[in-house]
Amino acid sequence: MHGAVFWLANSRGNAVLSAKQASFEVSGEVSIVCIAFAPILVPCICAYMELNPKVNVRLLHFNHLLNSSGEVDYDFILTASRYAPDLGEGERLWVTQPLFAEDAYFIISPRHPLFDRLPENDADFDLAQFSEASFITMRQDASYSDFSGDLCQNAGFVLKSYFQSDDFLVKVMVIREGKAVGFLPRSGLELARSICPDLRAVRCALPGGDRTVQLMRKKKSLLSETALDFWDFALDHFNLPPDGED
């Protein structure tokens, strides 16, 4: 009986998907400036594009936010509570929606000479044991502040930066080779482990490591029908209530 109920529910779900793909043909473009880690949104975007294959989604580097002047030509900003973009006088045209909260994780490879210092129990982790290690961080500028320095400072030492890179792949590969250690938000661990399967990650329970990932949108009156449709879908994807604000 349960199998029949599941089959019926699954069939109805497939029928709804097929009907939407056939009759509700949304087209156009959605543009998102990414200050937070972009792959956070990838599952949501892929699910949306499965329903709406005629929609083009652009993920833009946060430099686009800095270089933009005059008319705003993007719909959304993916950011986090630690990174408040400077929108100037245009800030009143934007609405911020928290998506989820997450912690920072210390990551290290077995190839690193200090790997044996990492305890098996997360509760016993003391970041100060790695005060001699070189860290790889992302670069600091007016739009982005890497939390690595704050975490090390709160652990009682000054971070030694091996080098800086905005490239997630480069960061994980350097750590994989044992040349540095670093931090990642929880949402980046799955991708990091696909690059380095034997990576060890320990939650860093220090002030300055937690954050809330947020998706900002322009006021609805400034969004296209396609962007509004994506916004409603994203809220549902992250199990958030409908947005009744302008």
Coordinates of N, CA and C in Angstrom, one line a residue:
M1 N 0.8 -1.2 0.0 CA 0.0 0.0 0.0 C 0.9 1.3 0.0
H2 N 1.9 1.2 0.9 CA 2.8 2.4 0.9 C 3.5 2.6 -0.4
G3 N 3.9 1.5 -1.1 CA 4.5 1.7 -2.4 C 3.6 2.3 -3.4
A4 N 2.3 1.9 -3.4 CA 1.4 2.4 -4.3 C 1.1 3.9 -4.1
V5 N 1.1 4.3 -2.8 CA 0.9 5.7 -2.4 C 2.1 6.5 -2.9
F6 N 3.3 6.0 -2.7 CA 4.5 6.7 -3.1 C 4.5 6.8 -4.6
W7 N 4.2 5.7 -5.3 CA 4.1 5.8 -6.8 C 3.2 6.8 -7.3
L8 N 2.0 6.9 -6.6 CA 1.0 7.8 -7.1 C 1.5 9.3 -6.8
A9 N 2.1 9.5 -5.6 CA 2.6 10.8 -5.3 C 3.7 11.2 -6.3
N10 N 4.6 10.3 -6.5 CA 5.7 10.5 -7.4 C 5.2 10.8 -8.9
S11 N 4.2 10.1 -9.3 CA 3.7 10.2 -10.6 C 3.0 11.6 -10.8
R12 N 2.3 12.0 -9.7 CA 1.7 13.3 -9.7 C 2.8 14.4 -9.8
G13 N 3.9 14.2 -9.0 CA 4.9 15.2 -9.0 C 5.6 15.3 -10.4
N14 N 5.8 14.2 -11.1 CA 6.3 14.2 -12.4 C 5.4 14.8 -13.4
A15 N 4.1 14.6 -13.2 CA 3.1 15.2 -14.1 C 3.0 16.7 -13.9
V16 N 3.2 17.2 -12.7 CA 3.2 18.6 -12.4 C 4.4 19.2 -13.1
L17 N 5.6 18.5 -12.9 CA 6.8 19.0 -13.6 C 6.7 19.1 -15.1
S18 N 6.1 18.0 -15.7 CA 6.0 18.0 -17.2 C 5.0 19.1 -17.6
A19 N 3.9 19.3 -16.9 CA 2.9 20.3 -17.2 C 3.5 21.7 -17.2
K20 N 4.3 21.9 -16.1 CA 4.9 23.2 -16.0 C 5.9 23.5 -17.1
Q21 N 6.7 22.5 -17.4 CA 7.7 22.6 -18.5 C 7.0 22.9 -19.8
A22 N 5.8 22.3 -20.0 CA 5.1 22.4 -21.3 C 4.3 23.7 -21.4
S23 N 3.7 24.1 -20.3 CA 2.8 25.2 -20.5 C 3.2 26.5 -19.8
F24 N 4.1 26.5 -18.9 CA 4.5 27.7 -18.2 C 5.9 28.0 -18.6
E25 N 6.1 28.6 -19.8 CA 7.4 28.8 -20.3 C 7.9 30.2 -20.0
V26 N 8.6 30.3 -18.8 CA 9.2 31.5 -18.4 C 10.5 31.7 -19.2
S27 N 10.7 32.9 -19.7 CA 12.0 33.2 -20.4 C 12.5 34.5 -20.0
G28 N 13.7 34.8 -20.3 CA 14.4 36.0 -19.9 C 15.7 35.7 -19.2
E29 N 16.1 36.6 -18.3 CA 17.4 36.5 -17.6 C 17.3 36.9 -16.2
V30 N 18.1 36.2 -15.4 CA 18.2 36.5 -13.9 C 19.7 36.7 -13.7
S31 N 20.1 37.8 -13.0 CA 21.5 38.1 -12.8 C 21.7 38.3 -11.3
I32 N 22.8 37.6 -10.8 CA 23.1 37.6 -9.4 C 24.5 38.0 -9.1
V33 N 24.8 39.0 -8.4 CA 26.2 39.3 -8.0 C 26.5 38.6 -6.7
C34 N 27.6 37.8 -6.7 CA 28.0 36.9 -5.6 C 29.1 37.5 -4.8
I35 N 28.8 37.9 -3.6 CA 29.8 38.2 -2.6 C 30.1 37.0 -1.7
A36 N 29.1 36.3 -1.3 CA 29.2 35.1 -0.6 C 29.6 34.0 -1.6
F37 N 29.9 32.8 -1.1 CA 30.3 31.6 -1.9 C 29.2 31.2 -2.9
A38 N 29.5 31.4 -4.2 CA 28.4 31.3 -5.3 C 27.8 29.9 -5.3
P39 N 28.5 28.7 -5.2 CA 27.9 27.4 -5.3 C 26.7 27.2 -4.3
I40 N 26.6 28.0 -3.2 CA 25.5 27.9 -2.3 C 24.2 27.9 -3.1
L41 N 24.1 28.7 -4.2 CA 22.9 28.8 -4.9 C 22.7 27.8 -6.1
V42 N 23.8 27.1 -6.4 CA 23.8 26.2 -7.6 C 22.6 25.2 -7.5
P43 N 22.4 24.4 -6.5 CA 21.2 23.5 -6.5 C 19.9 24.2 -6.7
C44 N 19.7 25.4 -6.2 CA 18.5 26.1 -6.4 C 18.4 26.5 -7.9
I45 N 19.5 27.0 -8.4 CA 19.5 27.5 -9.8 C 19.2 26.3 -10.8
C46 N 19.8 25.2 -10.5 CA 19.7 24.0 -11.4 C 18.2 23.6 -11.3
A47 N 17.6 23.5 -10.2 CA 16.2 23.1 -10.0 C 15.3 24.1 -10.8
Y48 N 15.6 25.4 -10.7 CA 14.8 26.4 -11.3 C 14.9 26.2 -12.9
M49 N 16.1 26.0 -13.4 CA 16.3 25.9 -14.8 C 15.8 24.7 -15.4
E50 N 15.6 23.6 -14.6 CA 15.0 22.4 -15.0 C 13.5 22.7 -15.4
L51 N 12.9 23.5 -14.6 CA 11.5 23.9 -14.8 C 11.4 25.0 -15.9
N52 N 12.4 25.8 -16.0 CA 12.4 26.9 -16.9 C 13.7 27.0 -17.8
P53 N 13.8 26.1 -18.7 CA 15.0 25.9 -19.5 C 15.3 27.1 -20.4
K54 N 14.3 28.0 -20.6 CA 14.5 29.2 -21.5 C 15.1 30.4 -20.7
V55 N 15.3 30.2 -19.4 CA 15.8 31.3 -18.6 C 17.3 31.2 -18.6
N56 N 18.0 32.4 -18.8 CA 19.4 32.5 -18.7 C 19.8 33.1 -17.3
V57 N 20.7 32.4 -16.5 CA 21.1 32.9 -15.2 C 22.5 33.3 -15.3
R58 N 22.8 34.5 -14.9 CA 24.2 35.1 -14.9 C 24.6 35.2 -13.4
L59 N 25.8 34.5 -13.1 CA 26.4 34.7 -11.7 C 27.6 35.6 -11.9
L60 N 27.6 36.7 -11.3 CA 28.6 37.8 -11.5 C 29.5 37.9 -10.3
H61 N 30.8 38.2 -10.6 CA 31.8 38.4 -9.5 C 31.5 39.7 -8.8
F62 N 31.8 39.7 -7.5 CA 31.5 40.9 -6.7 C 32.2 42.2 -7.2
N63 N 33.2 42.1 -8.0 CA 33.8 43.3 -8.6 C 32.8 44.0 -9.5
H64 N 31.8 43.2 -10.0 CA 30.8 43.9 -10.8 C 30.0 44.9 -10.0
L65 N 29.8 44.5 -8.7 CA 29.1 45.4 -7.8 C 29.9 46.7 -7.6
L66 N 31.3 46.6 -7.4 CA 32.1 47.7 -7.2 C 32.2 48.6 -8.5
N67 N 32.3 48.0 -9.6 CA 32.5 48.7 -10.9 C 31.2 49.3 -11.4
S68 N 30.1 48.9 -11.0 CA 28.8 49.4 -11.5 C 28.6 50.8 -11.1
S69 N 28.2 51.6 -12.0 CA 27.9 53.0 -11.7 C 26.6 53.4 -12.5
G70 N 25.8 54.2 -11.9 CA 24.6 54.6 -12.6 C 23.5 53.5 -12.4
E71 N 23.0 53.1 -13.5 CA 21.9 52.1 -13.5 C 22.4 50.7 -13.1
V72 N 21.6 50.1 -12.1 CA 21.9 48.8 -11.6 C 21.4 47.8 -12.6
D73 N 22.3 46.9 -13.1 CA 21.9 46.0 -14.1 C 21.9 44.5 -13.6
Y74 N 21.7 44.3 -12.3 CA 21.6 43.0 -11.8 C 20.4 43.0 -10.8
D75 N 19.9 41.7 -10.6 CA 18.6 41.6 -9.9 C 18.8 41.3 -8.4
F76 N 19.8 40.5 -8.1 CA 20.0 40.0 -6.8 C 21.5 40.1 -6.3
I77 N 21.7 40.1 -5.0 CA 23.1 40.0 -4.5 C 23.1 38.9 -3.4
L78 N 24.0 37.9 -3.7 CA 24.2 36.9 -2.7 C 25.3 37.3 -1.8
T79 N 25.0 37.5 -0.5 CA 25.9 38.0 0.5 C 25.8 37.3 1.8
A80 N 26.5 37.8 2.8 CA 26.4 37.2 4.1 C 26.4 38.3 5.2
S81 N 26.0 38.0 6.4 CA 25.9 39.0 7.4 C 27.2 39.7 7.7
R82 N 28.3 39.1 7.4 CA 29.6 39.7 7.6 C 30.0 40.7 6.5
Y83 N 29.4 40.5 5.4 CA 29.8 41.3 4.2 C 28.6 42.2 3.8
A84 N 28.6 43.4 4.2 CA 27.5 44.3 3.9 C 28.0 45.2 2.7
P85 N 27.4 45.0 1.5 CA 27.9 45.7 0.4 C 27.5 47.2 0.5
D86 N 28.4 48.1 0.1 CA 28.1 49.5 0.1 C 27.3 49.9 -1.2
L87 N 26.1 50.1 -1.0 CA 25.2 50.4 -2.1 C 24.9 51.9 -2.2
G88 N 25.5 52.7 -1.3 CA 25.3 54.1 -1.4 C 23.9 54.5 -1.2
E89 N 23.5 55.5 -2.0 CA 22.1 56.0 -2.0 C 21.1 55.0 -2.5
G90 N 21.6 54.0 -3.2 CA 20.7 53.0 -3.8 C 20.3 51.9 -2.8
E91 N 20.8 51.9 -1.5 CA 20.5 50.9 -0.6 C 19.0 50.8 -0.3
R92 N 18.3 51.9 -0.3 CA 16.8 51.9 -0.1 C 16.1 51.1 -1.1
L93 N 16.7 50.8 -2.2 CA 16.0 50.1 -3.3 C 16.1 48.6 -3.1
W94 N 16.8 48.1 -2.0 CA 17.0 46.7 -1.9 C 16.4 46.1 -0.6
V95 N 16.0 44.9 -0.7 CA 15.4 44.1 0.5 C 16.3 42.9 0.7
T96 N 16.6 42.6 2.0 CA 17.5 41.5 2.4 C 16.7 40.4 3.0
Q97 N 16.9 39.2 2.5 CA 16.3 37.9 3.0 C 17.3 36.9 3.5
P98 N 17.4 36.7 4.8 CA 18.3 35.6 5.3 C 17.9 34.3 4.7
L99 N 18.8 33.4 4.3 CA 18.6 32.1 3.8 C 18.9 31.0 4.8
F100 N 20.1 31.1 5.4 CA 20.4 30.1 6.5 C 21.6 30.6 7.2
A101 N 21.9 30.0 8.4 CA 23.0 30.3 9.2 C 24.0 29.2 9.2
E102 N 25.3 29.5 9.3 CA 26.3 28.4 9.2 C 27.6 28.9 10.0
D103 N 28.4 27.9 10.4 CA 29.6 28.1 11.1 C 30.8 28.0 10.2
A104 N 32.0 28.4 10.7 CA 33.2 28.3 10.0 C 33.9 27.0 10.4
Y105 N 34.6 26.3 9.4 CA 35.4 25.1 9.7 C 36.8 25.3 9.4
F106 N 37.7 24.8 10.3 CA 39.1 24.8 10.1 C 39.4 23.5 9.2
I107 N 40.2 23.7 8.1 CA 40.4 22.6 7.2 C 41.9 22.4 7.1
I108 N 42.3 21.1 7.0 CA 43.7 20.7 6.9 C 43.8 19.4 6.2
S109 N 45.0 19.2 5.5 CA 45.2 17.9 4.7 C 46.1 17.0 5.5
P110 N 46.0 15.7 5.4 CA 47.0 14.8 6.0 C 48.4 15.0 5.6
R111 N 48.6 15.7 4.5 CA 50.0 16.0 4.0 C 50.7 17.2 4.8
H112 N 49.8 17.9 5.6 CA 50.4 19.0 6.4 C 51.2 18.5 7.6
P113 N 52.4 19.0 7.9 CA 53.2 18.6 9.0 C 52.6 18.7 10.4
L114 N 51.5 19.5 10.5 CA 50.9 19.7 11.8 C 49.6 18.9 11.9
F115 N 49.3 18.0 10.9 CA 48.1 17.3 10.9 C 47.8 16.5 12.2
D116 N 48.9 15.9 12.7 CA 48.7 15.1 13.9 C 48.2 15.8 15.1
R117 N 48.3 17.1 15.1 CA 47.8 17.9 16.2 C 46.3 18.0 16.2
L118 N 45.6 17.7 15.1 CA 44.2 17.8 15.0 C 43.5 16.7 15.9
P119 N 42.7 17.0 16.9 CA 42.1 16.0 17.7 C 41.0 15.3 17.0
E120 N 40.7 14.1 17.4 CA 39.6 13.3 16.8 C 38.3 13.8 17.2
N121 N 38.2 14.4 18.4 CA 37.0 15.0 18.9 C 36.9 16.5 18.7
D122 N 35.9 16.9 18.0 CA 35.7 18.3 17.7 C 35.7 19.2 18.9
A123 N 35.2 18.6 20.0 CA 35.1 19.4 21.2 C 36.5 19.8 21.8
D124 N 37.5 19.0 21.5 CA 38.8 19.2 22.0 C 39.7 20.1 21.1
F125 N 39.1 20.6 20.0 CA 39.9 21.4 19.0 C 40.3 22.7 19.6
D126 N 41.5 23.0 19.5 CA 42.1 24.3 20.0 C 42.8 24.9 18.8
L127 N 42.3 26.0 18.2 CA 42.9 26.6 17.1 C 44.3 27.1 17.4
A128 N 44.6 27.5 18.6 CA 45.9 28.0 19.0 C 47.0 27.0 18.8
Q129 N 46.7 25.7 18.7 CA 47.7 24.7 18.4 C 48.3 24.9 17.0
F130 N 47.6 25.7 16.2 CA 48.1 25.9 14.8 C 48.6 27.3 14.6
S131 N 49.0 28.0 15.6 CA 49.5 29.4 15.5 C 50.8 29.5 14.7
E132 N 51.5 28.3 14.6 CA 52.7 28.4 13.8 C 52.5 28.1 12.3
A133 N 51.3 27.7 11.9 CA 51.0 27.3 10.6 C 50.8 28.5 9.7
S134 N 51.0 28.4 8.4 CA 50.7 29.4 7.4 C 49.3 29.1 6.9
F135 N 48.5 30.2 6.8 CA 47.1 30.1 6.3 C 47.0 30.7 4.9
I136 N 46.1 30.1 4.2 CA 45.7 30.7 2.9 C 44.4 31.4 3.1
T137 N 44.3 32.6 2.6 CA 43.0 33.4 2.8 C 42.6 34.0 1.5
M138 N 41.4 34.5 1.5 CA 41.0 35.3 0.4 C 41.4 36.8 0.6
R139 N 41.5 37.5 -0.5 CA 42.0 38.9 -0.4 C 41.0 39.8 0.3
Q140 N 41.5 40.8 0.9 CA 40.7 41.8 1.6 C 40.5 43.0 0.8
D141 N 39.3 43.5 0.7 CA 39.1 44.8 0.0 C 37.9 45.4 0.6
A142 N 37.4 46.5 -0.1 CA 36.3 47.3 0.4 C 35.0 46.5 0.5
S143 N 34.9 45.4 -0.3 CA 33.6 44.7 -0.4 C 33.7 43.3 0.3
Y144 N 34.8 42.9 0.7 CA 34.9 41.5 1.2 C 35.9 41.5 2.4
S145 N 35.6 40.8 3.4 CA 36.5 40.7 4.6 C 36.5 39.2 5.0
D146 N 37.7 38.6 4.8 CA 37.9 37.2 5.1 C 37.9 37.1 6.7
F147 N 37.1 36.1 7.2 CA 37.0 35.9 8.6 C 38.2 35.2 9.3
S148 N 39.2 34.8 8.5 CA 40.3 34.0 9.0 C 41.1 34.8 10.1
G149 N 41.3 36.1 9.8 CA 42.1 36.9 10.8 C 41.4 37.1 12.1
D150 N 40.1 37.3 12.0 CA 39.3 37.4 13.3 C 39.3 36.2 14.1
L151 N 39.2 35.0 13.4 CA 39.2 33.7 14.2 C 40.5 33.5 14.9
C152 N 41.6 33.7 14.1 CA 42.9 33.5 14.7 C 43.2 34.5 15.9
Q153 N 42.7 35.7 15.7 CA 42.9 36.7 16.8 C 42.1 36.3 18.0
N154 N 40.9 35.8 17.8 CA 40.1 35.4 18.9 C 40.7 34.1 19.6
A155 N 41.5 33.4 18.9 CA 42.2 32.2 19.4 C 43.5 32.6 20.1
G156 N 43.9 33.9 20.0 CA 45.0 34.4 20.8 C 46.3 34.5 20.0
F157 N 46.3 34.5 18.6 CA 47.5 34.7 17.8 C 47.2 35.4 16.6
V158 N 48.2 35.9 15.9 CA 48.1 36.7 14.7 C 48.3 35.7 13.5
L159 N 47.4 35.7 12.6 CA 47.5 34.8 11.4 C 48.7 35.1 10.6
K160 N 49.4 34.1 10.1 CA 50.4 34.2 9.1 C 49.9 33.7 7.8
S161 N 49.8 34.7 6.8 CA 49.1 34.4 5.6 C 50.2 33.8 4.6
Y162 N 49.9 32.6 4.1 CA 50.8 32.0 3.1 C 50.7 32.8 1.8
F163 N 49.5 32.9 1.2 CA 49.2 33.9 0.2 C 47.7 34.0 0.1
Q164 N 47.2 34.9 -0.7 CA 45.8 35.2 -0.8 C 45.3 34.8 -2.2
S165 N 44.1 34.3 -2.3 CA 43.5 34.0 -3.6 C 42.0 34.0 -3.5
D166 N 41.3 34.6 -4.5 CA 39.9 34.6 -4.5 C 39.3 33.3 -5.1
D167 N 40.2 32.4 -5.6 CA 39.8 31.2 -6.3 C 39.7 30.1 -5.4
F168 N 38.4 29.6 -5.2 CA 38.1 28.5 -4.3 C 39.0 27.3 -4.6
L169 N 39.1 26.9 -5.9 CA 39.8 25.7 -6.3 C 41.3 25.9 -5.9
V170 N 41.9 27.0 -6.1 CA 43.3 27.2 -5.7 C 43.5 27.1 -4.2
K171 N 42.5 27.7 -3.5 CA 42.6 27.6 -2.0 C 42.6 26.1 -1.5
V172 N 41.7 25.3 -2.1 CA 41.6 23.9 -1.6 C 42.8 23.1 -2.1
M173 N 43.3 23.4 -3.3 CA 44.4 22.6 -3.8 C 45.7 22.9 -3.0
V174 N 45.9 24.2 -2.6 CA 47.0 24.5 -1.8 C 47.0 23.8 -0.4
I175 N 45.8 23.7 0.1 CA 45.6 23.0 1.4 C 45.8 21.5 1.2
R176 N 45.3 21.0 0.1 CA 45.4 19.6 -0.2 C 46.9 19.2 -0.3
E177 N 47.7 20.0 -0.8 CA 49.2 19.7 -0.9 C 49.9 19.9 0.4
G178 N 49.2 20.3 1.4 CA 49.8 20.5 2.7 C 50.7 21.7 2.9
K179 N 50.5 22.7 2.0 CA 51.3 23.9 2.0 C 50.7 25.0 3.0
A180 N 49.5 24.8 3.3 CA 48.8 25.8 4.2 C 47.6 25.2 4.8
V181 N 47.0 25.8 5.8 CA 45.7 25.5 6.4 C 44.8 26.6 6.1
G182 N 43.5 26.5 6.4 CA 42.6 27.6 6.2 C 41.2 27.3 6.8
F183 N 40.3 28.2 6.4 CA 38.9 28.0 6.9 C 37.9 28.0 5.7
L184 N 36.8 27.3 5.9 CA 35.7 27.4 4.9 C 34.4 27.4 5.7
P185 N 33.4 28.1 5.1 CA 32.1 28.0 5.7 C 31.5 26.6 5.5
R186 N 30.6 26.2 6.3 CA 30.0 24.8 6.2 C 29.5 24.5 4.8
S187 N 28.9 25.5 4.1 CA 28.4 25.2 2.8 C 29.4 24.9 1.7
G188 N 30.7 25.2 2.0 CA 31.8 24.9 1.1 C 32.5 23.6 1.2
L189 N 32.1 22.8 2.3 CA 32.8 21.6 2.6 C 32.6 20.5 1.6
E190 N 31.4 20.3 1.1 CA 31.1 19.2 0.2 C 31.9 19.4 -1.1
L191 N 32.0 20.6 -1.6 CA 32.8 20.8 -2.8 C 34.2 20.6 -2.6
A192 N 34.7 21.1 -1.4 CA 36.1 21.0 -1.1 C 36.5 19.5 -1.0
R193 N 35.6 18.7 -0.4 CA 36.0 17.2 -0.3 C 35.9 16.5 -1.7
S194 N 35.2 17.1 -2.6 CA 35.2 16.5 -3.9 C 36.6 16.7 -4.6
I195 N 37.3 17.8 -4.2 CA 38.6 18.0 -4.7 C 39.7 17.3 -3.8
C196 N 39.5 17.3 -2.6 CA 40.4 16.6 -1.6 C 39.6 15.7 -0.7
P197 N 39.4 14.4 -1.1 CA 38.6 13.5 -0.3 C 39.0 13.3 1.1
D198 N 40.4 13.3 1.4 CA 40.9 13.1 2.7 C 41.0 14.3 3.6
L199 N 40.4 15.4 3.1 CA 40.4 16.7 3.9 C 39.8 16.4 5.2
R200 N 40.4 17.0 6.3 CA 39.8 17.0 7.6 C 39.2 18.4 7.9
A201 N 38.0 18.4 8.4 CA 37.3 19.7 8.8 C 36.8 19.6 10.2
V202 N 37.1 20.7 11.0 CA 36.6 20.7 12.4 C 35.9 22.1 12.6
R203 N 34.7 22.0 13.2 CA 34.0 23.3 13.4 C 34.8 24.1 14.4
C204 N 34.9 25.4 14.0 CA 35.7 26.4 14.8 C 34.7 27.2 15.6
A205 N 34.5 26.8 16.9 CA 33.5 27.4 17.7 C 34.1 28.6 18.4
L206 N 34.5 29.6 17.7 CA 35.0 30.9 18.2 C 34.2 32.1 17.7
P207 N 34.1 33.1 18.4 CA 33.4 34.3 17.9 C 34.0 34.8 16.6
G208 N 33.1 35.2 15.7 CA 33.6 35.7 14.4 C 33.6 34.7 13.3
G209 N 33.2 33.4 13.6 CA 33.2 32.4 12.6 C 31.8 32.1 12.0
D210 N 30.8 32.5 12.7 CA 29.4 32.2 12.3 C 28.9 33.3 11.3
R211 N 28.0 33.0 10.5 CA 27.4 34.0 9.6 C 26.1 33.5 9.1
T212 N 25.3 34.5 8.6 CA 24.0 34.2 7.9 C 24.1 34.5 6.5
V213 N 23.8 33.5 5.6 CA 23.9 33.8 4.2 C 22.5 34.4 3.8
Q214 N 22.7 35.5 3.0 CA 21.5 36.3 2.6 C 21.4 36.5 1.1
L215 N 20.2 36.6 0.6 CA 19.9 36.9 -0.8 C 19.2 38.3 -0.8
M216 N 19.8 39.3 -1.4 CA 19.2 40.6 -1.5 C 18.5 40.7 -2.9
R217 N 17.4 41.4 -2.9 CA 16.7 41.7 -4.2 C 16.4 43.1 -4.3
K218 N 16.3 43.6 -5.5 CA 15.8 44.9 -5.7 C 14.3 45.0 -5.3
K219 N 13.7 46.1 -5.1 CA 12.3 46.2 -4.9 C 11.5 45.6 -6.0
K220 N 10.4 45.0 -5.7 CA 9.7 44.2 -6.7 C 9.3 45.0 -7.9
S221 N 9.0 46.3 -7.7 CA 8.7 47.2 -8.8 C 9.8 47.3 -9.8
L222 N 11.0 47.0 -9.4 CA 12.2 47.1 -10.3 C 12.6 45.8 -10.9
L223 N 11.9 44.7 -10.5 CA 12.3 43.4 -11.0 C 11.5 43.0 -12.2
S224 N 12.1 42.2 -13.1 CA 11.3 41.7 -14.2 C 10.4 40.5 -13.7
E225 N 9.5 40.1 -14.6 CA 8.6 39.0 -14.2 C 9.5 37.7 -14.0
T226 N 10.5 37.6 -14.8 CA 11.4 36.4 -14.7 C 12.1 36.4 -13.3
A227 N 12.6 37.6 -13.0 CA 13.3 37.7 -11.7 C 12.4 37.5 -10.5
L228 N 11.2 38.0 -10.6 CA 10.2 37.7 -9.5 C 9.9 36.3 -9.4
D229 N 9.8 35.6 -10.6 CA 9.5 34.2 -10.6 C 10.6 33.4 -9.9
F230 N 11.8 33.8 -10.2 CA 13.0 33.1 -9.6 C 13.0 33.4 -8.1
W231 N 12.7 34.6 -7.7 CA 12.7 34.9 -6.2 C 11.7 34.1 -5.5
D232 N 10.5 33.9 -6.0 CA 9.5 33.1 -5.3 C 10.0 31.6 -5.3
F233 N 10.6 31.1 -6.3 CA 11.1 29.8 -6.4 C 12.2 29.6 -5.3
A234 N 13.1 30.6 -5.2 CA 14.2 30.5 -4.3 C 13.7 30.5 -2.8
L235 N 12.7 31.2 -2.5 CA 12.2 31.2 -1.2 C 11.6 29.8 -0.8
D236 N 10.9 29.2 -1.8 CA 10.4 27.9 -1.6 C 11.5 26.9 -1.5
H237 N 12.5 27.0 -2.3 CA 13.7 26.1 -2.2 C 14.3 26.1 -0.8
F238 N 14.4 27.2 -0.2 CA 15.1 27.3 1.1 C 14.0 27.2 2.2
N239 N 12.8 26.8 1.9 CA 11.8 26.6 2.9 C 11.5 27.8 3.7
L240 N 11.4 29.0 3.0 CA 11.0 30.2 3.6 C 9.6 30.7 3.2
P241 N 9.0 31.5 4.0 CA 7.6 31.9 3.7 C 7.6 32.8 2.5
P242 N 6.4 33.0 1.9 CA 6.3 33.9 0.7 C 6.6 35.3 1.2
D243 N 7.1 36.1 0.2 CA 7.6 37.5 0.5 C 6.4 38.4 0.1
G244 N 5.9 39.1 1.2 CA 4.8 40.0 0.9 C 5.2 41.5 0.8
E245 N 6.5 41.7 1.0 CA 7.0 43.1 0.9 C 7.1 43.6 -0.5
D246 N 7.2 44.9 -0.7 CA 7.4 45.5 -2.0 C 8.9 45.2 -2.4

